[in-house]
CSV table of C-alpha atoms and ligand atoms in Angstrom, one decimal:
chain,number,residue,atom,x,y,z
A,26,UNK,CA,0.0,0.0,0.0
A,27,UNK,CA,1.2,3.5,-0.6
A,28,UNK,CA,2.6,5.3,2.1
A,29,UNK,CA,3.0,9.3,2.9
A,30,UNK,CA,6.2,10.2,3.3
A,31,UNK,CA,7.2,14.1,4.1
A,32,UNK,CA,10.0,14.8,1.5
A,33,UNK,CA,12.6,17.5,2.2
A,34,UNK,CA,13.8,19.5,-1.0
A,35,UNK,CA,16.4,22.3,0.1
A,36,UNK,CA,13.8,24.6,2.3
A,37,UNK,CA,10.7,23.1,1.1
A,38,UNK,CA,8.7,20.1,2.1
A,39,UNK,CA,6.4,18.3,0.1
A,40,UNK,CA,4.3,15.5,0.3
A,41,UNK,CA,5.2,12.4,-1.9
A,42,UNK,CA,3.1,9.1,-2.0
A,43,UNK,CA,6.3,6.0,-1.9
A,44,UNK,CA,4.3,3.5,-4.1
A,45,UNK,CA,6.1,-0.2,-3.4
A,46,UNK,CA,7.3,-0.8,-6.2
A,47,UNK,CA,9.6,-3.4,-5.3
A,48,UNK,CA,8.0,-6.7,-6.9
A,49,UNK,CA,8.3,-5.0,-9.9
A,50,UNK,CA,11.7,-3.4,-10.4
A,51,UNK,CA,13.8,-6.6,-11.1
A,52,UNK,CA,11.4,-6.9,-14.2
A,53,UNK,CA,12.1,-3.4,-15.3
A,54,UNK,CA,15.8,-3.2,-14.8
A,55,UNK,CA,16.7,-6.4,-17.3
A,56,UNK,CA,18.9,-6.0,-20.0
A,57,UNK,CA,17.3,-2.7,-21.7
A,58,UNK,CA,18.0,0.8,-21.2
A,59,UNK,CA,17.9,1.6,-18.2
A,60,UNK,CA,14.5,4.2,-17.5
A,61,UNK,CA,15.7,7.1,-15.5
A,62,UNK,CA,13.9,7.9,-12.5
A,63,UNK,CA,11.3,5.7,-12.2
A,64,UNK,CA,10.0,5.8,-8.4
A,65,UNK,CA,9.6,9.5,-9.2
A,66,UNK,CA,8.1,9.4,-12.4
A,67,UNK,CA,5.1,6.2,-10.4
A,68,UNK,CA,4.9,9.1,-7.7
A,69,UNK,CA,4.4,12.0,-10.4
A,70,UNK,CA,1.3,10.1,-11.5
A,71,UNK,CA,-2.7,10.3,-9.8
A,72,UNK,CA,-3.1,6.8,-10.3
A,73,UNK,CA,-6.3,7.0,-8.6
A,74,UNK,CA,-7.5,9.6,-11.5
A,75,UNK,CA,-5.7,7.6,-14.2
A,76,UNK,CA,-6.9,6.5,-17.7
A,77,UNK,CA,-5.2,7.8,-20.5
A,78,UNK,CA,-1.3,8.6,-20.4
A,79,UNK,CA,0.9,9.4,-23.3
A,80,UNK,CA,4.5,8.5,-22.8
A,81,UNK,CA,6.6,10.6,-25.9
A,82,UNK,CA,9.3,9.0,-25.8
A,83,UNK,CA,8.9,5.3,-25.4
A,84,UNK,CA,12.3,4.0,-26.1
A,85,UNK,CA,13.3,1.2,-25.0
A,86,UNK,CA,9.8,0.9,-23.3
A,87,UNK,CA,10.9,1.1,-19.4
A,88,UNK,CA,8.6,3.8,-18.3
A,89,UNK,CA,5.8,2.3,-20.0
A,90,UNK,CA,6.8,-1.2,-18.9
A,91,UNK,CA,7.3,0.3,-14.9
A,92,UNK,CA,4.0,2.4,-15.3
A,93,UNK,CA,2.0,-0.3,-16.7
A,94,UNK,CA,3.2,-3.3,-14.2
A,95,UNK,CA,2.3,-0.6,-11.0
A,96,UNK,CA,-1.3,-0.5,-12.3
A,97,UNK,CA,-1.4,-3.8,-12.7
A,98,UNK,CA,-0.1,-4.6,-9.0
A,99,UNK,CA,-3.1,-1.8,-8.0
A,100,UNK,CA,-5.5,-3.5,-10.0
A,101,UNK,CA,-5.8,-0.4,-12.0
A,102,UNK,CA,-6.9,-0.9,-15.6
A,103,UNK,CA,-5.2,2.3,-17.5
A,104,UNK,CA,-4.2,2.8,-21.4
A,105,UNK,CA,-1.0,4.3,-22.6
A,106,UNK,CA,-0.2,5.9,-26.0
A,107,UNK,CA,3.3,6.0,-27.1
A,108,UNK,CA,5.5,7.1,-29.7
A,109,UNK,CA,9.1,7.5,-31.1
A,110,UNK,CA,10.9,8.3,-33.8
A,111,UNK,CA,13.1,5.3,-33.6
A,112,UNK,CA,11.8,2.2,-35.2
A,113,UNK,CA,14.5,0.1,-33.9
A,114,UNK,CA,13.8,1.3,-30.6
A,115,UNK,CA,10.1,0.7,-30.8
A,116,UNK,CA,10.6,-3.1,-31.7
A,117,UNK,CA,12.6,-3.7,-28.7
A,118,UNK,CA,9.7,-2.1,-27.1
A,119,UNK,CA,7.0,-4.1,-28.2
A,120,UNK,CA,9.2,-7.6,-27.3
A,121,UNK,CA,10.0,-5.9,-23.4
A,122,UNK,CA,6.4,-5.0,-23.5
A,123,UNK,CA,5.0,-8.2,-24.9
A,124,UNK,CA,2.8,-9.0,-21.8
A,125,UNK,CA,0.9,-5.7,-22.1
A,126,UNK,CA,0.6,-5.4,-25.5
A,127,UNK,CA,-3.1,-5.1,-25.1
A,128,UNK,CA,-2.9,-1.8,-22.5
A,129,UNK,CA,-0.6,0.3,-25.0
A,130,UNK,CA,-0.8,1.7,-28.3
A,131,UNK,CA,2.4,2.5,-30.0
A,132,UNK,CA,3.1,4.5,-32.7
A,133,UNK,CA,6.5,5.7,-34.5
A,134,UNK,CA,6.1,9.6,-34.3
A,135,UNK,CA,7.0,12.4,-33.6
A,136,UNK,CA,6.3,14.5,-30.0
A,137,UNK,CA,6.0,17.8,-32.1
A,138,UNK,CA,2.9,16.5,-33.8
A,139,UNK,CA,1.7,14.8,-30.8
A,140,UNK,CA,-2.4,16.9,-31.2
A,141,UNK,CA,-2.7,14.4,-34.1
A,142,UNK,CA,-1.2,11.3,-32.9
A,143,UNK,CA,-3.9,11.5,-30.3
A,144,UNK,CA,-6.6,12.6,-32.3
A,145,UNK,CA,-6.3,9.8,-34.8
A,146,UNK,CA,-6.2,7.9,-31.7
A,147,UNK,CA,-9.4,8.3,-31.5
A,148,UNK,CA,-8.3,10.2,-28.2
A,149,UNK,CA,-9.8,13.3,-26.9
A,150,UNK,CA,-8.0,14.4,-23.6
A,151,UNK,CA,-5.9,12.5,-21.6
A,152,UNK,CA,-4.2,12.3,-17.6
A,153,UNK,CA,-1.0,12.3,-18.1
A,154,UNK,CA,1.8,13.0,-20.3
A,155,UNK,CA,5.6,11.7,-19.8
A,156,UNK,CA,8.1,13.4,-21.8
A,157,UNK,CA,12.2,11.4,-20.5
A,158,UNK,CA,13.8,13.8,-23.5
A,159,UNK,CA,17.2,13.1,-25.3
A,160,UNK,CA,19.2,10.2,-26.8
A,161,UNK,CA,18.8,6.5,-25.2
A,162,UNK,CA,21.3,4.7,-24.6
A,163,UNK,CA,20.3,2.3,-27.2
A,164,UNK,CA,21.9,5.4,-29.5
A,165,UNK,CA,24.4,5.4,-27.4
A,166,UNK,CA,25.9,2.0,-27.1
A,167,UNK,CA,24.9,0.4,-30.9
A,168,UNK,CA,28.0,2.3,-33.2
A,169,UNK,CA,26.7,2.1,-36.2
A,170,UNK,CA,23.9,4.9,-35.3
A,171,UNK,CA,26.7,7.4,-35.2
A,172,UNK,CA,26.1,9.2,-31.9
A,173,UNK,CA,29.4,8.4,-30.0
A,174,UNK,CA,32.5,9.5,-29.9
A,175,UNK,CA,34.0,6.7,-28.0
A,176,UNK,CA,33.3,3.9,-31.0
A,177,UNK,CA,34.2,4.6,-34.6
A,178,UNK,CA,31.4,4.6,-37.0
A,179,UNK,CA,29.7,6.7,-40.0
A,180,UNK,CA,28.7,10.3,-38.7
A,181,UNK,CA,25.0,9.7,-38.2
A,182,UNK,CA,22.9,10.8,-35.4
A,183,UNK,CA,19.0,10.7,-36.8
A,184,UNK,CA,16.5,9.3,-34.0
A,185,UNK,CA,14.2,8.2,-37.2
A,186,UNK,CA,16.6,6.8,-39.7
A,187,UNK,CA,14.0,7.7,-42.4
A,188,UNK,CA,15.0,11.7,-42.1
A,189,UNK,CA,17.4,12.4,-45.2
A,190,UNK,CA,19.9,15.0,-43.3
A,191,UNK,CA,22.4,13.5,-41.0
A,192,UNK,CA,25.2,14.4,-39.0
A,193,UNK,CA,27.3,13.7,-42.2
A,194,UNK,CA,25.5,16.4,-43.9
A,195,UNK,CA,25.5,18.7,-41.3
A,196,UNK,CA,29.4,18.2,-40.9
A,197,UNK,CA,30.5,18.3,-44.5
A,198,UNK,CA,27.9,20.8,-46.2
A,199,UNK,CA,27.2,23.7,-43.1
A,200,UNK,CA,29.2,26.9,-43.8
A,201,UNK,CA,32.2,27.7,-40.7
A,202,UNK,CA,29.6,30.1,-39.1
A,203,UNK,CA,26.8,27.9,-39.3
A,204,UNK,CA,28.5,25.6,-37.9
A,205,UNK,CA,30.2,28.1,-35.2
A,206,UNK,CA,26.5,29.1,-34.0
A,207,UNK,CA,25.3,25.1,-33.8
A,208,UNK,CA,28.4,24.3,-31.9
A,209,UNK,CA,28.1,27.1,-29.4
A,210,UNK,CA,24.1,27.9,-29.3
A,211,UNK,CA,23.5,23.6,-28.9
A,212,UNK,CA,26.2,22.7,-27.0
A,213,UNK,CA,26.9,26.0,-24.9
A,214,UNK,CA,31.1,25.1,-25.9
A,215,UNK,CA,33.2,27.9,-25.3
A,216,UNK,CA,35.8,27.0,-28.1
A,217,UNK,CA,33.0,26.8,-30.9
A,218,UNK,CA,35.1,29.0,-33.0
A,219,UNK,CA,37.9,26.9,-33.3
A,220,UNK,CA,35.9,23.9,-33.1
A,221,UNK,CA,34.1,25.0,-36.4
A,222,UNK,CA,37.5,26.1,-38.3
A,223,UNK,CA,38.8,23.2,-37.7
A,224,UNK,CA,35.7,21.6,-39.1
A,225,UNK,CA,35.9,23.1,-42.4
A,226,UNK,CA,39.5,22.6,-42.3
A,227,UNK,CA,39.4,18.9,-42.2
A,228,UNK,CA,36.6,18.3,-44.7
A,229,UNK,CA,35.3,15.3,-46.0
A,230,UNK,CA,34.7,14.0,-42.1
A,231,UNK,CA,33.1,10.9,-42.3
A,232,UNK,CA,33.7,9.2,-39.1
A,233,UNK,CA,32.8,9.7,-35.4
A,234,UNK,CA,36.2,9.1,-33.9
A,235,UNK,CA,37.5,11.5,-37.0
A,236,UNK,CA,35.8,14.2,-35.8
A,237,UNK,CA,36.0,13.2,-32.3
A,238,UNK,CA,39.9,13.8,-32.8
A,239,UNK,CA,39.4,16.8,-34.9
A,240,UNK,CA,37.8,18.4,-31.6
A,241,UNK,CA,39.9,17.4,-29.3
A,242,UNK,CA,42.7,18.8,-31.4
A,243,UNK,CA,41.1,22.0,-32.1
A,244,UNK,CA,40.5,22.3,-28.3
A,245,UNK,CA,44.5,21.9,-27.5
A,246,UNK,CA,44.1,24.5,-24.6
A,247,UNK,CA,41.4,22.0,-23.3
A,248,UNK,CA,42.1,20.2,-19.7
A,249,UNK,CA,40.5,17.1,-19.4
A,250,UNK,CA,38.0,17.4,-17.0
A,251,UNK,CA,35.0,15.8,-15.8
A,252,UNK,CA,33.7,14.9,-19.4
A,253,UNK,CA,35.3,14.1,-22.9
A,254,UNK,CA,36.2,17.2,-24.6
A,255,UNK,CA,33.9,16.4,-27.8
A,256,UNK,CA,30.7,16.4,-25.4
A,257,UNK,CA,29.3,19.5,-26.2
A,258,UNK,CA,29.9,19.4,-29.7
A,259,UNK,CA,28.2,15.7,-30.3
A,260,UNK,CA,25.6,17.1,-28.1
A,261,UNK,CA,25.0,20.3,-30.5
A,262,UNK,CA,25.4,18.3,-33.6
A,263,UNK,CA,22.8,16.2,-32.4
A,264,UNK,CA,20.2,18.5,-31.4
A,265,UNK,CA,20.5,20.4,-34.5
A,266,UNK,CA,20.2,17.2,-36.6
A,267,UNK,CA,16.8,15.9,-34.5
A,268,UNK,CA,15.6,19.5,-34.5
A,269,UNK,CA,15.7,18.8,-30.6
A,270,UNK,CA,14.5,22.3,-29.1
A,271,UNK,CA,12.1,23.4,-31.7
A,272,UNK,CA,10.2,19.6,-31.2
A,273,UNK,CA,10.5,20.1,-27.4
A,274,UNK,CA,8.4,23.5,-27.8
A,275,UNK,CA,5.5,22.2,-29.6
A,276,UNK,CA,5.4,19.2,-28.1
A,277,UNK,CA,5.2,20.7,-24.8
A,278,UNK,CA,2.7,23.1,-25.8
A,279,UNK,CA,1.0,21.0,-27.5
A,280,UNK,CA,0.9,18.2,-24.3
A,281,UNK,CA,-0.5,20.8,-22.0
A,282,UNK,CA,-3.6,21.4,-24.0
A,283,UNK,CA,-4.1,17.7,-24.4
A,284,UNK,CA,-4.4,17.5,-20.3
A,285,UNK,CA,-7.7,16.9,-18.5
A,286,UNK,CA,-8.1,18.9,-15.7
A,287,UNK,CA,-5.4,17.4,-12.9
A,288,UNK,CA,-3.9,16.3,-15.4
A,289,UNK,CA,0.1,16.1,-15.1
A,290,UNK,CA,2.7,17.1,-17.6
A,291,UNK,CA,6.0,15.0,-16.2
A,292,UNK,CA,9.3,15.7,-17.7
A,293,UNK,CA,13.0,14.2,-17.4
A,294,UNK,CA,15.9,16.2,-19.3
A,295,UNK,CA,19.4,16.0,-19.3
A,296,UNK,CA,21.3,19.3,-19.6
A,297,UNK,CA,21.1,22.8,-19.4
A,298,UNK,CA,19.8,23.9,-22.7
A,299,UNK,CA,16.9,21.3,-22.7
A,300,UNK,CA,16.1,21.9,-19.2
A,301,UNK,CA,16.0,26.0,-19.5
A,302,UNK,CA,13.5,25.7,-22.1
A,303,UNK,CA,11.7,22.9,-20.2
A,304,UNK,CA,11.5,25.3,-17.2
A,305,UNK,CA,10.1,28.3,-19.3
A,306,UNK,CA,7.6,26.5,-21.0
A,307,UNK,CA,6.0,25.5,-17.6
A,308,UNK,CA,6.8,28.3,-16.0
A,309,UNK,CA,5.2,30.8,-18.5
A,310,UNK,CA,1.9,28.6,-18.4
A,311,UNK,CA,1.9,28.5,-14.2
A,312,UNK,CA,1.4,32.4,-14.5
A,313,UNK,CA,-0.9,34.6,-15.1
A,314,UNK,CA,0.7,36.8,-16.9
A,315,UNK,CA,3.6,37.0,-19.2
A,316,UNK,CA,4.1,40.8,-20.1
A,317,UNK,CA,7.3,41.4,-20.3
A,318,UNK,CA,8.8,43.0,-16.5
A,319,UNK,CA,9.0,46.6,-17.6
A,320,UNK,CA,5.6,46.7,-18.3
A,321,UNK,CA,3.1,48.2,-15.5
A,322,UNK,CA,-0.2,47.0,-16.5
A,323,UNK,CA,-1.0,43.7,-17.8
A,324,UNK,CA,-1.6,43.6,-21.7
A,325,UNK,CA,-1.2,40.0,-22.8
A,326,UNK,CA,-4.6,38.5,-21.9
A,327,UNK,CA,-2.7,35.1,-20.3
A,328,UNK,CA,-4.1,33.1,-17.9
A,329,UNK,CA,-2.4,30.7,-15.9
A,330,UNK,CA,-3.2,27.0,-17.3
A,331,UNK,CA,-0.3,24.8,-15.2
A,332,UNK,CA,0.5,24.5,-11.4
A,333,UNK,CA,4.0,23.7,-10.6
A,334,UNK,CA,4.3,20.6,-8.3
A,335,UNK,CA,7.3,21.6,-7.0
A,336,UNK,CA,9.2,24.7,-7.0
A,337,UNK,CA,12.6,23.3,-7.7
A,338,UNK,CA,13.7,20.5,-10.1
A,339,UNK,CA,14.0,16.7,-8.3
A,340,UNK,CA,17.4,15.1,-9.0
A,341,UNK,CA,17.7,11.2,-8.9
A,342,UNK,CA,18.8,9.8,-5.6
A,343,UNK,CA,22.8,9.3,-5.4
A,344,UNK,CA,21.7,5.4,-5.1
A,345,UNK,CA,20.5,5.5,-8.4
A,346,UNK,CA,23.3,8.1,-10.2
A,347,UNK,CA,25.9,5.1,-8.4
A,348,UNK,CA,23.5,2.1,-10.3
A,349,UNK,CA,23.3,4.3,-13.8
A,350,UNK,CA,25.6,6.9,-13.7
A,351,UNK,CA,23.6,8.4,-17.0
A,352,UNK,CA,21.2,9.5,-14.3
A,353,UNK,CA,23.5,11.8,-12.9
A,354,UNK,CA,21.9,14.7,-15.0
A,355,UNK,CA,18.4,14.1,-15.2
A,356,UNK,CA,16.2,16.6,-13.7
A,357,UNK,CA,12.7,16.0,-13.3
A,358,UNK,CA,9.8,18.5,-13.7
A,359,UNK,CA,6.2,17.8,-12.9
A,360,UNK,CA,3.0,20.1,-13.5
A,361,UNK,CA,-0.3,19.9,-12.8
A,362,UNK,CA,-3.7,21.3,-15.2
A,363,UNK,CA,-5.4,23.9,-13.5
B,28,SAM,C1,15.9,9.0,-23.1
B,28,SAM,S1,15.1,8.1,-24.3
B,28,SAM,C2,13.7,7.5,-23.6
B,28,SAM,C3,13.9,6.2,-22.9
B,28,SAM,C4,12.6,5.6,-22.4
B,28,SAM,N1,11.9,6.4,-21.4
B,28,SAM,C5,12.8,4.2,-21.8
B,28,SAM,O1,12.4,4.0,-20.7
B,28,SAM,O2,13.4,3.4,-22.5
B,28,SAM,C6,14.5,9.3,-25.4
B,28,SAM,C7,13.8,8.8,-26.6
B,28,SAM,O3,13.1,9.9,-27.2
B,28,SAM,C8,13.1,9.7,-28.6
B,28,SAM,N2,12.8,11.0,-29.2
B,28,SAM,C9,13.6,12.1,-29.2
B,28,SAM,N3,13.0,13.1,-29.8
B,28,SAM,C10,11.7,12.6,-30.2
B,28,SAM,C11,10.6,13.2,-30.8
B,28,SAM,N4,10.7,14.5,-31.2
B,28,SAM,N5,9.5,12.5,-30.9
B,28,SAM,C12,9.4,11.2,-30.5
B,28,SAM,N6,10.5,10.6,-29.9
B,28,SAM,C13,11.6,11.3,-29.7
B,28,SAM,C14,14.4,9.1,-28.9
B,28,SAM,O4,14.4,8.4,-30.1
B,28,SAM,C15,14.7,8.2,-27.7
B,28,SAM,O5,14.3,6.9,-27.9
């Protein structure tokens, strides 16, 4: 049975319900990617009010699979509709999710046109929506999908290997300032400049570990710190490839009018740039108005359609960051229809 627990979170104390979930994580953690967060994300959802959850990024299927075995174990009959751009992904999905094939819908899609997804659905509103944003580590760990720098394959990087631009493209046709403003405005690199010279310098680049070495060369000032020197750079080459930011802002906005009332809007991301526009999104729709500061009387009509469940971003436990140290920079955001 659910317990009440009082939570501290720096000065502020809130009230989480700890579901037991414990006969159900061996299940979950198996041989997939491992879901991020997943106690939080079970306590960020009204069960009790639950019918209808989206999850925008299945995956590998772990949030679903978690979310779906804890109704179960309730005795709570929901239905959840998911999507992805990765087809590879998805059919590792539907084999984790074999035994509930018959409580989710899953679609290959993309978050930004998520109104329609739904719709055709046949799906008016729904209770939840779970947005765990980024690259899986499926991505991550298979080479021949071109998103590492730490194993040598064709420069690729698409979530939906159907797109026609790749990270090929983007590397060996993008002009030097192009590139300069991807490499700095995506990935928030300091040395974009160079980076971007050194680019155009070296072209035709048609391997990860070639560019990889181009950055780490161009970056000769670079200390090696906490994280590989070609981070930020595989990170902004990615996001401009998958059109990351501008899908994350429709499909946000788009989620939030999709929610009942009570309704919750749940989201992990993984670094700054992701997470600032996360935070404004939600934060612009939990107030009533959005005139700009300087302004003394309110002019834009707004009204407030979100309530922030907590005021400051929920971290994974340092249990978890030591289990699945690709937790370490998830950040979890939950808001409620008003
Ligand atoms: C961090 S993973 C999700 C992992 C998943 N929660 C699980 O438990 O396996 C992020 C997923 O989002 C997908 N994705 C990224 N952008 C997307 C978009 N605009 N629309 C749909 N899926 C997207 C990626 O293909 C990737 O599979």
């Amino acid at each position: 049975m659910p317990c009440v627990l009082l939570f501290c979170l720096g000065n502020c104390f809130y009230k989480l319900n700890i579901l037991d979930y414990s006969n159900i994580s061996l299940k979950v953690m198996r041989i997939y990617h491992s879901p991020v967060m997943v106690q939080e994300v079970l306590e960020s959802i009204n069960f009790k009010s639950l019918g209808v959850l989206v999850d925008c990024t299945l995956g590998s299927g772990g949030h679903s699979e978690a979310i779906l075995e804890y109704a179960k174990s309730i005795g709570k009959k929901i239905k959840i509709l998911a999507l992805d751009l990765d087809y590879e992904g998805i059919e590792i999905a539907k084999k984790r999710l074999n035994n509930n094939l018959d409580s989710i819908i899953i679609k290959q899609g993309n978050f930004s046109n998520i109104s329609n997804i739904v719709k055709e659905s046949g799906i008016d509103k729904v209770e939840a929506v779970l947005f765990d944003l980024g690259v899986s580590s499926l991505h991550l760990e298979k080479p021949i999908r071109g998103f590492s720098f730490r194993q040598d394959a064709e420069l690729d990087m698409r979530f939906d290997i159907n797109q026609t631009d790749s990270a090929s493209n983007v590397i060996n046709q993008e002009s030097e300032e192009t590139l300069k403003n991807i490499i700095r405005d995506f990935g928030e690199e300091p040395q974009a400049n160079a980076i971007a010279r050194s680019i155009v310098k070296n072209r035709p680049i048609n391997s990860t570990l070639k560019l990889a070495d181009i950055i780490v060369r161009a970056k000769k000032s670079y200390k090696y710190k906490s994280i590989h020197p070609a981070t930020q750079t595989f990170q902004a080459i990615r996001m401009y490839v998958n059109n990351e930011l501008d899908n994350i802002n429709s499909g946000i906005k788009q989620a939030i009018s999709l929610l009942k009332k009570s309704g919750r809007i749940i989201t992990i991301s993984y670094h700054s740039i992701e997470d600032r526009l996360v935070k404004k999104l939600l934060l612009e729709e939990s107030r009533e108005c959005i005139c700009p500061t300087n302004i003394l009387e309110c002019v834009c009509n707004h009204s407030a359609s979100l309530k922030l469940m907590f005021k400051k971003v929920i971290k994974p436990s340092l249990e978890e960051i030591r289990q699945n140290r690709r937790s370490r920079s998830a950040k979890l955001r939950v808001a409620e229809k008003i």
